Short mmCIF file of C-alpha atoms in Angstrom, two decimals:
data_model
loop_
_atom_site.label_atom_id
_atom_site.label_comp_id
_atom_site.label_asym_id
_atom_site.label_seq_id
_atom_site.Cartn_x
_atom_site.Cartn_y
_atom_site.Cartn_z
CA UNK A 1 25.44 2.10 16.41
CA UNK A 2 25.12 -1.67 16.29
CA UNK A 3 21.34 -1.67 15.81
CA UNK A 4 20.78 1.83 14.17
CA UNK A 5 20.01 2.68 10.80
CA UNK A 6 20.68 6.67 10.21
CA UNK A 7 18.52 7.87 6.86
CA UNK A 8 20.93 11.17 6.49
CA UNK A 9 20.02 11.73 2.63
CA UNK A 10 17.18 13.18 0.43
CA UNK A 11 14.30 11.94 -1.51
CA UNK A 12 14.21 8.42 0.30
CA UNK A 13 12.02 6.14 -1.49
CA UNK A 14 10.14 4.34 1.14
CA UNK A 15 8.23 1.71 -1.05
CA UNK A 16 11.77 0.08 -1.19
CA UNK A 17 12.76 0.45 2.08
CA UNK A 18 13.96 -2.54 3.97
CA UNK A 19 14.90 -2.81 7.33
CA UNK A 20 17.47 -4.77 8.38
CA UNK A 21 16.84 -7.50 11.19
CA UNK A 22 17.81 -6.97 14.53
CA UNK A 23 17.12 -3.17 13.70
CA UNK A 24 16.19 -1.34 16.99
CA UNK A 25 16.20 2.49 15.96
CA UNK A 26 15.41 4.40 12.37
CA UNK A 27 16.91 8.08 12.70
CA UNK A 28 15.88 10.31 10.08
CA UNK A 29 18.22 13.69 9.72
CA UNK A 30 16.85 16.57 11.47
CA UNK A 31 16.10 19.83 8.34
CA UNK A 32 15.84 16.64 5.98
CA UNK A 33 12.89 15.38 3.66
CA UNK A 34 11.44 12.25 2.56
CA UNK A 35 8.12 11.55 0.48
CA UNK A 36 6.59 8.03 0.29
CA UNK A 37 4.65 5.52 2.57
CA UNK A 38 6.71 4.31 5.43
CA UNK A 39 5.77 1.05 6.49
CA UNK A 40 7.66 0.04 10.11
CA UNK A 41 8.87 -3.06 11.14
CA UNK A 42 7.68 -4.13 14.30
CA UNK A 43 9.59 -4.55 17.66
CA UNK A 44 8.93 -7.18 20.60
CA UNK A 45 7.67 -6.11 23.79
CA UNK A 46 9.89 -4.02 25.60
CA UNK A 47 12.41 -3.55 22.73
CA UNK A 48 10.37 -1.61 20.46
CA UNK A 49 11.71 -0.26 17.35
CA UNK A 50 12.08 3.72 17.51
CA UNK A 51 11.67 5.77 14.37
CA UNK A 52 13.16 9.13 15.42
CA UNK A 53 15.55 12.00 14.52
CA UNK A 54 19.02 13.05 14.58
CA UNK A 55 21.44 16.58 14.08
CA UNK A 56 20.14 19.48 14.31
CA UNK A 57 17.67 21.56 12.50
CA UNK A 58 13.81 21.34 12.05
CA UNK A 59 12.43 17.98 12.83
CA UNK A 60 12.48 15.88 9.98
CA UNK A 61 10.01 15.51 7.37
CA UNK A 62 7.52 12.85 6.24
CA UNK A 63 5.32 13.16 2.96
CA UNK A 64 2.57 11.60 0.90
CA UNK A 65 2.33 14.09 -1.84
CA UNK A 66 3.82 15.66 -4.91
CA UNK A 67 5.57 18.33 -6.28
CA UNK A 68 4.03 19.55 -8.59
CA UNK A 69 6.65 22.94 -8.60
CA UNK A 70 7.76 22.81 -11.93
CA UNK A 71 5.89 24.66 -14.78
CA UNK A 72 6.26 21.42 -17.28
CA UNK A 73 4.31 19.81 -14.73
CA UNK A 74 1.53 21.49 -16.15
CA UNK A 75 -0.16 22.14 -19.12
CA UNK A 76 -3.00 24.15 -20.52
CA UNK A 77 -6.47 22.38 -20.47
CA UNK A 78 -9.06 25.80 -22.04
CA UNK A 79 -9.44 29.37 -20.36
CA UNK A 80 -7.62 29.54 -17.21
CA UNK A 81 -7.47 25.80 -16.52
CA UNK A 82 -4.32 24.04 -16.02
CA UNK A 83 -3.85 20.35 -15.56
CA UNK A 84 -1.24 17.69 -14.60
CA UNK A 85 0.70 16.62 -18.13
CA UNK A 86 -0.85 13.87 -19.55
CA UNK A 87 1.94 11.45 -19.13
CA UNK A 88 3.53 9.30 -16.16
CA UNK A 89 4.87 11.97 -14.59
CA UNK A 90 1.27 13.64 -14.82
CA UNK A 91 -1.10 10.84 -14.24
CA UNK A 92 -1.72 10.29 -10.55
CA UNK A 93 -2.24 6.99 -9.39
CA UNK A 94 -4.16 7.96 -6.26
CA UNK A 95 -6.42 10.80 -5.57
CA UNK A 96 -5.50 14.32 -4.70
CA UNK A 97 -7.53 14.79 -1.46
CA UNK A 98 -5.29 18.72 -1.60
CA UNK A 99 -3.66 21.14 -3.36
CA UNK A 100 -1.42 22.94 -1.12
CA UNK A 101 -0.20 26.44 -2.07
CA UNK A 102 2.85 28.05 -0.64
CA UNK A 103 3.16 25.60 1.95
CA UNK A 104 -0.56 26.31 3.08
CA UNK A 105 -0.66 29.77 2.19
CA UNK A 106 -3.55 28.78 0.08
CA UNK A 107 -5.17 25.67 -0.97
CA UNK A 108 -7.58 24.44 -3.37
CA UNK A 109 -11.33 23.81 -3.41
CA UNK A 110 -12.30 20.32 -4.17
CA UNK A 111 -14.73 19.58 -6.79
CA UNK A 112 -16.42 16.78 -8.39
CA UNK A 113 -16.78 17.87 -11.91
CA UNK A 114 -14.69 19.61 -14.80
CA UNK A 115 -17.18 21.94 -15.25
CA UNK A 116 -17.12 22.86 -11.94
CA UNK A 117 -13.96 24.62 -11.82
CA UNK A 118 -15.38 28.12 -11.75
CA UNK A 119 -13.18 30.09 -9.06
CA UNK A 120 -9.67 30.37 -8.66
CA UNK A 121 -8.20 27.40 -6.91
CA UNK A 122 -11.33 25.26 -7.81
CA UNK A 123 -9.73 21.68 -8.28
CA UNK A 124 -10.83 18.17 -9.51
CA UNK A 125 -8.68 15.19 -9.82
CA UNK A 126 -10.25 12.43 -12.53
CA UNK A 127 -9.95 9.17 -11.23
CA UNK A 128 -10.46 7.74 -15.15
CA UNK A 129 -7.20 9.73 -16.31
CA UNK A 130 -4.99 10.50 -12.65
CA UNK A 131 -4.31 14.18 -13.97
CA UNK A 132 -5.73 16.66 -11.52
CA UNK A 133 -7.15 20.10 -13.18
CA UNK A 134 -6.57 23.82 -11.11
CA UNK A 135 -8.57 26.88 -12.10
CA UNK A 136 -5.87 29.51 -11.83
CA UNK A 137 -5.16 32.40 -14.48
CA UNK A 138 -1.61 31.46 -15.21
CA UNK A 139 0.46 28.26 -14.43
CA UNK A 140 0.32 27.05 -11.18
CA UNK A 141 3.86 27.02 -10.83
CA UNK A 142 4.99 30.28 -11.83
CA UNK A 143 1.60 31.71 -9.97
CA UNK A 144 3.00 29.62 -6.80
CA UNK A 145 6.58 28.88 -5.25
CA UNK A 146 5.49 25.75 -3.82
CA UNK A 147 2.25 23.76 -5.28
CA UNK A 148 1.78 20.55 -3.09
CA UNK A 149 -0.72 17.06 -4.52
CA UNK A 150 -1.64 14.88 -1.25
CA UNK A 151 -1.78 11.98 -2.76
CA UNK A 152 -4.74 9.72 -0.39
CA UNK A 153 -1.95 7.41 0.97
CA UNK A 154 -0.98 7.21 4.72
CA UNK A 155 2.74 8.62 5.10
CA UNK A 156 2.93 6.39 7.79
CA UNK A 157 0.82 2.26 6.94
CA UNK A 158 1.43 0.76 10.06
CA UNK A 159 -0.67 -2.24 9.28
CA UNK A 160 0.04 -5.31 11.74
CA UNK A 161 2.93 -3.00 13.23
CA UNK A 162 3.37 -3.49 16.41
CA UNK A 163 5.90 -2.42 19.56
CA UNK A 164 6.75 0.78 17.50
CA UNK A 165 8.03 4.34 18.92
CA UNK A 166 7.68 7.56 16.85
CA UNK A 167 9.58 9.75 18.00
CA UNK A 168 10.19 14.38 16.91
CA UNK A 169 8.89 13.74 12.86
CA UNK A 170 7.12 16.04 10.95
CA UNK A 171 4.29 14.20 9.29
CA UNK A 172 2.17 15.93 6.57
CA UNK A 173 0.36 16.30 3.41
CA UNK A 174 -1.67 13.58 2.63
CA UNK A 175 -5.29 12.95 1.39
CA UNK A 176 -5.17 10.09 4.35
CA UNK A 177 -3.92 9.80 7.40
CA UNK A 178 -0.63 11.06 9.05
CA UNK A 179 -0.28 7.22 10.72
CA UNK A 180 -2.82 4.61 9.19
CA UNK A 181 -3.40 1.29 8.25
CA UNK A 182 -5.66 -1.51 9.30
CA UNK A 183 -5.68 -4.14 11.88
CA UNK A 184 -2.82 -6.01 14.21
CA UNK A 185 -1.45 -3.29 15.61
CA UNK A 186 -0.35 -2.73 19.57
CA UNK A 187 1.32 -1.30 21.48
CA UNK A 188 2.54 2.19 19.48
CA UNK A 189 3.61 4.93 20.90
CA UNK A 190 3.48 8.45 19.07
CA UNK A 191 4.94 11.67 20.95
CA UNK A 192 6.68 14.71 20.05
CA UNK A 193 5.41 14.48 16.70
CA UNK A 194 4.11 17.25 14.54
CA UNK A 195 1.05 16.53 12.05
CA UNK A 196 -0.68 18.50 10.33
CA UNK A 197 -2.67 18.96 6.78
CA UNK A 198 -3.81 15.72 6.38
CA UNK A 199 -7.04 14.31 4.79
CA UNK A 200 -9.46 15.33 2.20
CA UNK A 201 -9.61 12.29 0.08
CA UNK A 202 -11.91 10.02 -1.10
CA UNK A 203 -10.55 6.08 -0.03
CA UNK A 204 -13.01 3.77 -2.13
CA UNK A 205 -14.88 5.17 -5.36
CA UNK A 206 -18.90 4.32 -5.94
CA UNK A 207 -19.27 2.77 -9.59
#
């Protein structure tokens, strides 16, 4: 495909994803999963850039969450309270809008202070340190097979994008918007996409 790019590997780091000139299609492999923020390239009127899929299987997944399913991600921070590690891996640069357990089987209840973590699955994001705290009787990665921390960043940040088509993608797990961005957008088509588990994050903090 002269004007197509096939995304077949996982994971892809969207912030480093440079789209070649003249590209008309970016196709994600069905059954694949990509984390980060996709910043699409604009097409021109009558020749949109299309983001879609190829192959067989479930729709490709684009998500803006941190996989916290490893027990080494968590440290005990008190009786029944677990916190993300106090290092580069555990300090999250953006607010955590949702804590999703076993892919939505259960979820965290947001609290605004650490002393409010009184019930199981209450959670708090400490914007000062970037760490997240969760009320859980045991290590969350032991209690659940999957722990996802949805960051408050758009999955698709289409600021300024024009003449773009999104077709047949799953967009999920973000504290912000599935398709977001500010200003300058025009002629955007979103079709056959599954959008789920989005929102809940703090976009700006008052001092």
